[in-house]
mmCIF file of C-alpha atoms in Angstrom:
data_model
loop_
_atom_site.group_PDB
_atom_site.id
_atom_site.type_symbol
_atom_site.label_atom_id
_atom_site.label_comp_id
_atom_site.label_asym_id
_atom_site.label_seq_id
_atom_site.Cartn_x
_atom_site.Cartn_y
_atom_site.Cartn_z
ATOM 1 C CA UNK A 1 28.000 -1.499 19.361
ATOM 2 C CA UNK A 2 25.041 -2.428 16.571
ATOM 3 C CA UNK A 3 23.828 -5.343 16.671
ATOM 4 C CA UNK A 4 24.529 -8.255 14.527
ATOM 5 C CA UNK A 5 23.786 -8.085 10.835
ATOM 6 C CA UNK A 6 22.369 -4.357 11.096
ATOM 7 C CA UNK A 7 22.411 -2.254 7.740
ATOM 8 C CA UNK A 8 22.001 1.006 6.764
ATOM 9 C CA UNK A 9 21.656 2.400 3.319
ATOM 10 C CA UNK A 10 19.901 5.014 1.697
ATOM 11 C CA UNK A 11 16.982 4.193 -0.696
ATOM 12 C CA UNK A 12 15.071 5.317 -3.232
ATOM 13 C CA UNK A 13 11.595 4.585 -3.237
ATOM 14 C CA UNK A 14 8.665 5.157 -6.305
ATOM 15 C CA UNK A 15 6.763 2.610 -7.268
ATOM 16 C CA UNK A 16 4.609 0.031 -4.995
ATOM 17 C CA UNK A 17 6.110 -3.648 -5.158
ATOM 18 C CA UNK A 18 3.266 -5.226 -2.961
ATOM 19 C CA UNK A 19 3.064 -5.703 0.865
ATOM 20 C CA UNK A 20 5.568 -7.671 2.624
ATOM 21 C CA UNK A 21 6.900 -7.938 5.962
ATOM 22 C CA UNK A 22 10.563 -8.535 7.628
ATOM 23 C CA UNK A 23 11.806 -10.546 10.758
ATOM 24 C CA UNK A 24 13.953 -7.406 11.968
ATOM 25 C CA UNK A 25 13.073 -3.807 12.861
ATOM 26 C CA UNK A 26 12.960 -1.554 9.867
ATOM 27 C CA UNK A 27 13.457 2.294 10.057
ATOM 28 C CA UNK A 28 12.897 5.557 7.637
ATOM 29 C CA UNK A 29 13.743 8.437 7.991
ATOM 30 C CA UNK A 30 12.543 11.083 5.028
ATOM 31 C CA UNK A 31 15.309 12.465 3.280
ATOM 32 C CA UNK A 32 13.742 14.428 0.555
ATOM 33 C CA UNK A 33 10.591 13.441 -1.426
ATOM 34 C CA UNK A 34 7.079 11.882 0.470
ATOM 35 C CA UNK A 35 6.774 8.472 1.214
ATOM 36 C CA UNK A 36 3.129 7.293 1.773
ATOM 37 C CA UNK A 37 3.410 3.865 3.655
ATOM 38 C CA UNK A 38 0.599 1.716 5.299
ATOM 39 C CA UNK A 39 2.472 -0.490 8.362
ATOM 40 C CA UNK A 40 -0.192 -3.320 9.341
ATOM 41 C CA UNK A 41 -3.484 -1.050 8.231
ATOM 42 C CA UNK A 42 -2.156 2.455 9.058
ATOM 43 C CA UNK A 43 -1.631 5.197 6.551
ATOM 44 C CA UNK A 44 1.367 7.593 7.103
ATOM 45 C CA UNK A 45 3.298 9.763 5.362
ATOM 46 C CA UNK A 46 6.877 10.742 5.415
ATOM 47 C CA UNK A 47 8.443 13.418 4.758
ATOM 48 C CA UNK A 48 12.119 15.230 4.265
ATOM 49 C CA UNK A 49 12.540 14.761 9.122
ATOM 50 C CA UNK A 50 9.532 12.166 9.478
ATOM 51 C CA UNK A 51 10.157 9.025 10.420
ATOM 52 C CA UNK A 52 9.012 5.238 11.340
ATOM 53 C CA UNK A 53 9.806 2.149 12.527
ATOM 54 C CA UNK A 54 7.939 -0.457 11.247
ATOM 55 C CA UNK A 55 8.194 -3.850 14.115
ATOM 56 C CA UNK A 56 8.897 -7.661 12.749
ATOM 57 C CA UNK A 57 5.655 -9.056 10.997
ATOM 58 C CA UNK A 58 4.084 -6.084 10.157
ATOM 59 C CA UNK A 59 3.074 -6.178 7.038
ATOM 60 C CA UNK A 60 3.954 -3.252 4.835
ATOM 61 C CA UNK A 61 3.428 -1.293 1.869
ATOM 62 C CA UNK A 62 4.688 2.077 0.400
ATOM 63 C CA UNK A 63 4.834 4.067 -2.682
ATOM 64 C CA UNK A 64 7.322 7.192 -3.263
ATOM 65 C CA UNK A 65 6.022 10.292 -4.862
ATOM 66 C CA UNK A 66 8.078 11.968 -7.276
ATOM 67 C CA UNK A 67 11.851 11.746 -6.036
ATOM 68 C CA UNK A 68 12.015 9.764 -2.509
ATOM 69 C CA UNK A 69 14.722 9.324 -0.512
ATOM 70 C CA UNK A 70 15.272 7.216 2.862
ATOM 71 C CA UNK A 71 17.377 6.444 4.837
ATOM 72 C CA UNK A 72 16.702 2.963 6.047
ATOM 73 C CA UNK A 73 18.515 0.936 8.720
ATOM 74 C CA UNK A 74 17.605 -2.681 8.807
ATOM 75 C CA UNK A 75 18.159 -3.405 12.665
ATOM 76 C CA UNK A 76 17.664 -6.907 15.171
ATOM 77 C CA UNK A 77 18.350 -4.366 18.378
ATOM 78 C CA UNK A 78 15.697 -5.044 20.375
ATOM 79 C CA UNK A 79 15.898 -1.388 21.731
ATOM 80 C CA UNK A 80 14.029 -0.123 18.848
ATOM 81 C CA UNK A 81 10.801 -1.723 20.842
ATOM 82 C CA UNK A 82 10.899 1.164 22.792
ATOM 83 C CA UNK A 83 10.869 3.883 20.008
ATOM 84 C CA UNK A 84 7.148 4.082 19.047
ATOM 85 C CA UNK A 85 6.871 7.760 18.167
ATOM 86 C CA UNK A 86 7.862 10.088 16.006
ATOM 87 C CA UNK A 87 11.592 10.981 16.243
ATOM 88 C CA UNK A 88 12.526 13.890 17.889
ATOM 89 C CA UNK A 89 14.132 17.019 15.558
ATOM 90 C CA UNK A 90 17.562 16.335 16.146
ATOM 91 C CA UNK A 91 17.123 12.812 14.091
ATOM 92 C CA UNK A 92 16.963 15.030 11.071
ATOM 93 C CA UNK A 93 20.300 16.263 10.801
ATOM 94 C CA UNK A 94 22.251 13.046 11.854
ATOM 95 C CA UNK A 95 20.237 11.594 9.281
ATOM 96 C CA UNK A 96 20.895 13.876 6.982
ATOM 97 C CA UNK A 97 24.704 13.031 7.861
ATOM 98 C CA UNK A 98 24.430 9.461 7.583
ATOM 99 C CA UNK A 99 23.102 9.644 4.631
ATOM 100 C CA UNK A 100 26.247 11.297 3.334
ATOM 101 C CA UNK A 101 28.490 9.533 4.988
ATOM 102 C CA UNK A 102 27.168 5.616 4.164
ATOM 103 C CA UNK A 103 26.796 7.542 0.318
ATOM 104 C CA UNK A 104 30.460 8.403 0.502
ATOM 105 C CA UNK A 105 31.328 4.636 1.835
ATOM 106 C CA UNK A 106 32.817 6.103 5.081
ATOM 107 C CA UNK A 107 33.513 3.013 7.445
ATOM 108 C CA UNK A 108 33.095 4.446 10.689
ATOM 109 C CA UNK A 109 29.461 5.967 9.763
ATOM 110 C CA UNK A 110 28.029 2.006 8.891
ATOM 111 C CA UNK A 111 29.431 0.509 11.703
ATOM 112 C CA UNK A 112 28.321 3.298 14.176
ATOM 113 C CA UNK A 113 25.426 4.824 12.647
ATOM 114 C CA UNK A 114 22.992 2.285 14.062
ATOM 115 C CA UNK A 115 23.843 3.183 17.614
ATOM 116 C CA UNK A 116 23.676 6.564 16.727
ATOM 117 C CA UNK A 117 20.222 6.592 15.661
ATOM 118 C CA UNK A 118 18.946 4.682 17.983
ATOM 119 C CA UNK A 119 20.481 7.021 20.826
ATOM 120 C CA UNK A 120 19.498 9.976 18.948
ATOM 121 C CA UNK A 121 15.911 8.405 18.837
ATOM 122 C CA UNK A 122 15.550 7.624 22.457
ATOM 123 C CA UNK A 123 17.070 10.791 24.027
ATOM 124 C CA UNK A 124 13.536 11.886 25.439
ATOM 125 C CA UNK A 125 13.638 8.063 27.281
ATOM 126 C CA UNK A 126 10.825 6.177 25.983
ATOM 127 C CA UNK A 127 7.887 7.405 24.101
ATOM 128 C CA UNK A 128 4.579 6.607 24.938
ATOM 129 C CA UNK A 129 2.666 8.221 22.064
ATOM 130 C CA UNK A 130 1.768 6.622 19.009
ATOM 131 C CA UNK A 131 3.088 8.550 15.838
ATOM 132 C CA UNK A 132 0.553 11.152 14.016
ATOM 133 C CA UNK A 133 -1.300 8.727 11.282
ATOM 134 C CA UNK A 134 -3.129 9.776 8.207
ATOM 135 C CA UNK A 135 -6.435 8.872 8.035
ATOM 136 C CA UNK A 136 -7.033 6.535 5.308
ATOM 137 C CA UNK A 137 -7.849 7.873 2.093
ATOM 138 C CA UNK A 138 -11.588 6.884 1.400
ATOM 139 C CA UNK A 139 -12.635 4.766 -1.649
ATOM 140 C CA UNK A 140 -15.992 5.844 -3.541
ATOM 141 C CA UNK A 141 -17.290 3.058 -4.804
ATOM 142 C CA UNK A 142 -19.957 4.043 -6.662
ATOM 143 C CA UNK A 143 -17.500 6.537 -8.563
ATOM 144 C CA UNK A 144 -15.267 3.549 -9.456
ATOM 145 C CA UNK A 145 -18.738 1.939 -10.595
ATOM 146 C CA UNK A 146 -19.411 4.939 -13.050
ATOM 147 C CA UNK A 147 -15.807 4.708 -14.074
ATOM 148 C CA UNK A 148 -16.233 1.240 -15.258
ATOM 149 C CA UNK A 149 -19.470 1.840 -17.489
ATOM 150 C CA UNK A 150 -17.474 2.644 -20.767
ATOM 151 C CA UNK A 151 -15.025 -0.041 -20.226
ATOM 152 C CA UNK A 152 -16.859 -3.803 -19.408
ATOM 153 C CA UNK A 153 -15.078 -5.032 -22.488
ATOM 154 C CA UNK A 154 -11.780 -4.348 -21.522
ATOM 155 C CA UNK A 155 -10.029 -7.048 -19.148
ATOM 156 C CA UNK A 156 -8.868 -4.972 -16.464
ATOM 157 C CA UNK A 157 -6.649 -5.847 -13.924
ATOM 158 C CA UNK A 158 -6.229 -4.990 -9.778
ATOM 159 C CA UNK A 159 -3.578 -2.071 -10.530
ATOM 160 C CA UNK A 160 -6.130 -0.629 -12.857
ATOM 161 C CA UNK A 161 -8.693 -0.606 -10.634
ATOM 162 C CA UNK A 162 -5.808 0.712 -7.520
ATOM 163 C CA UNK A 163 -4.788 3.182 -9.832
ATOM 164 C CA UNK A 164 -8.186 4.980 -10.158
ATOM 165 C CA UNK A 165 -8.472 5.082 -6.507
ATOM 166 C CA UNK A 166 -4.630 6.232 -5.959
ATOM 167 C CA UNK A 167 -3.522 3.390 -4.073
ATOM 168 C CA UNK A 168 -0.819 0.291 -4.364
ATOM 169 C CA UNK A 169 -2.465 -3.028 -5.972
ATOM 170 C CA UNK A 170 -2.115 -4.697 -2.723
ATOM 171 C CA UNK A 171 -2.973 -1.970 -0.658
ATOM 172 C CA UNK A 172 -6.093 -1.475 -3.011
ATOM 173 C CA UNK A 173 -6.909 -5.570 -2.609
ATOM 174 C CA UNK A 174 -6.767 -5.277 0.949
ATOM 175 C CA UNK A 175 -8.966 -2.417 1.367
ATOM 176 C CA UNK A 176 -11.582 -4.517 -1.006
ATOM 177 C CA UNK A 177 -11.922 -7.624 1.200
ATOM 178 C CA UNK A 178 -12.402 -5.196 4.630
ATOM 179 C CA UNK A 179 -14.948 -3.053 2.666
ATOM 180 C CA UNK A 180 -17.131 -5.173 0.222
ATOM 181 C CA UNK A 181 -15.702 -8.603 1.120
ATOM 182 C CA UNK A 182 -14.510 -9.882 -1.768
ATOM 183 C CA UNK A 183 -11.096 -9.678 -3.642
ATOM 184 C CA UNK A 184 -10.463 -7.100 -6.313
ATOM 185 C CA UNK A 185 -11.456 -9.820 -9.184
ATOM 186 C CA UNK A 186 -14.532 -10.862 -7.231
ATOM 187 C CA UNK A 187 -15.895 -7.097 -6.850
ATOM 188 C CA UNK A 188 -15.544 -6.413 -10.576
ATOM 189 C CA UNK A 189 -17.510 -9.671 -11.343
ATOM 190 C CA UNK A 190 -19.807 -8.855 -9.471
ATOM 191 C CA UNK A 191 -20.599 -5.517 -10.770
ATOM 192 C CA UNK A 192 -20.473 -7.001 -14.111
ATOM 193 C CA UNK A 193 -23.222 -8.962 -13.511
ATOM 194 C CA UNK A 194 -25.385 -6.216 -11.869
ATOM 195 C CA UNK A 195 -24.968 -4.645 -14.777
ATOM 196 C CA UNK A 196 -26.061 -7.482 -17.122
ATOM 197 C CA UNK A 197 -29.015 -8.184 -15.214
ATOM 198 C CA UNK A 198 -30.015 -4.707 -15.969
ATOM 199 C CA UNK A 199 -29.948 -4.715 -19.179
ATOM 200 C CA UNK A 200 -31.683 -7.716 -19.224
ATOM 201 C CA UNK A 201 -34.614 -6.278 -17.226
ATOM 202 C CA UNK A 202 -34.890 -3.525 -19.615
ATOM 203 C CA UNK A 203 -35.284 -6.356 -22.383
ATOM 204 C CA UNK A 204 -31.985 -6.258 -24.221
ATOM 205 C CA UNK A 205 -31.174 -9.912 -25.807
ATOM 206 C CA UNK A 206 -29.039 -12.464 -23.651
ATOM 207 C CA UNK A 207 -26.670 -12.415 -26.845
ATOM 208 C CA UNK A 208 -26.321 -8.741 -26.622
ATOM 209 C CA UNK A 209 -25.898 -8.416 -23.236
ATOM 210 C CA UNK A 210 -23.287 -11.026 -23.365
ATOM 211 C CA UNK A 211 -21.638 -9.141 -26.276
ATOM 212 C CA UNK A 212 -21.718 -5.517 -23.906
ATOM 213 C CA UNK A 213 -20.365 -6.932 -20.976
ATOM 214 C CA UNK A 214 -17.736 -8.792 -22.239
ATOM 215 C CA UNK A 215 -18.677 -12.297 -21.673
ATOM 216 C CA UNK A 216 -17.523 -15.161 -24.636
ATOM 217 C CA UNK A 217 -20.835 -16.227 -25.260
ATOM 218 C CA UNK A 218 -24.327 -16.287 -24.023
ATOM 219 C CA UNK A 219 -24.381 -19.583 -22.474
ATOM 220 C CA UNK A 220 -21.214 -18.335 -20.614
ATOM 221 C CA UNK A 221 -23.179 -15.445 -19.047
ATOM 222 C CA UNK A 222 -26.166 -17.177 -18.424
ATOM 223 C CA UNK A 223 -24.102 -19.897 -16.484
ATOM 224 C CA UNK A 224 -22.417 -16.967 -14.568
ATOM 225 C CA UNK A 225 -25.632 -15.411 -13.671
ATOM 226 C CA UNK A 226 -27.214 -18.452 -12.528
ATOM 227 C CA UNK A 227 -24.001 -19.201 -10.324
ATOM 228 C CA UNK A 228 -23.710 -15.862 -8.500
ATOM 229 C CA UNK A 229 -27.491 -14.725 -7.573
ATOM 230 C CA UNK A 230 -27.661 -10.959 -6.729
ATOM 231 C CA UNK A 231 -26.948 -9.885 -3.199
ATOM 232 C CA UNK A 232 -29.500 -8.370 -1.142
#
């Protein structure tokens, strides 16, 4: 029998909605479509026979590419502890099944499905490797610095900045506080102001400089500058 309050569905994923976690297991299988997801730090990718199950509390995040399908079963079984690779082939095509079946609003398929998969999952006993993960896509920095020369007038926002690195606004935010320490926000005023006090060193006008980088006034910038003092 499942166990109390489990769901399965099929999903379609696309765009990022943030990270996020649950109190119950939650897991994919790929359908049709990729499905790059980060569970607590650690890029994967699903495709059409992958599949994952993320554990209560960790955090979260994917983004579908193109058309992305899932199917997802929302599960409190404590059973799914035990599944911590990869499925094994045979997952595909009762997946592929359920899928159908929960589509077509068969009865039978919801309230044994769960079991199913789980049985289907485990039928190699436990696993003791961890699934295949996808090394995290790098950021370059300094190209996302050139990127911003042409626009320090424009009031950007995270997803702009995530979207020129290909990555989820919270996926993109967490990534800046491991690798430069500050938020999203924080790093972009602070290249800002590297790049005033450049121009100022090359003798362009406080006014001016204030004017380039997008700053309301002079006295604004100069209080900003005198707040944050450059790194070393």
């Amino acid at each position: 029998m499942p166990a109390a309050h489990d769901h399965l569905s099929v999903r379609d994923y696309g765009a990022s909605h943030g990270s996020h976690d649950h109190e119950h297991f939650q897991i994919l299988v790929g359908l049709e479509g990729v499905l790059e997801l980060e569970v607590a730090g650690r890029g994967q990718r699903i495709a059409a026979g992958d599949g994952c199950v993320v554990s209560p509390g960790e955090h979260h995040d994917f983004e579908g590419r193109d058309a992305t399908r899932c199917l997802v079963l929302d599960s409190h079984d404590p059973a799914w502890a035990r599944a911590v690779a990869a499925p094994p082939p045979g997952v595909q095509a009762l997946a592929h099944y359920l899928a159908a079946a929960v589509s077509a609003g068969l009865p039978r398929a919801r309230q044994a499905g769960a079991g199913l998969l789980l049985e289907a999952w485990l039928q190699h006993g436990p696993a003791t490797a961890l699934p295949l993960e996808r090394p995290r896509r790098p950021i370059d920095w300094a190209a996302l610095n050139q990127w911003l020369q042409a626009r320090w007038q424009t009031p950007l926002t995270v997803a702009d900045l995530a979207s020129q690195v290909h990555l989820s606004p919270s996926q993109f935010t967490a990534r800046c506080q491991a690798e430069q320490g500050d938020s999203p926000m924080q790093w972009l005023r602070r290249q800002r102001l590297a790049q005033a006090r450049a121009w100022r060193a090359n003798g362009l006008s406080v006014a001016d400089t204030a004017r380039r980088i997008g700053y309301r006034s002079p006295s604004a910038l100069t209080a900003a500058l005198r707040r944050e003092p450059p790194r070393g």
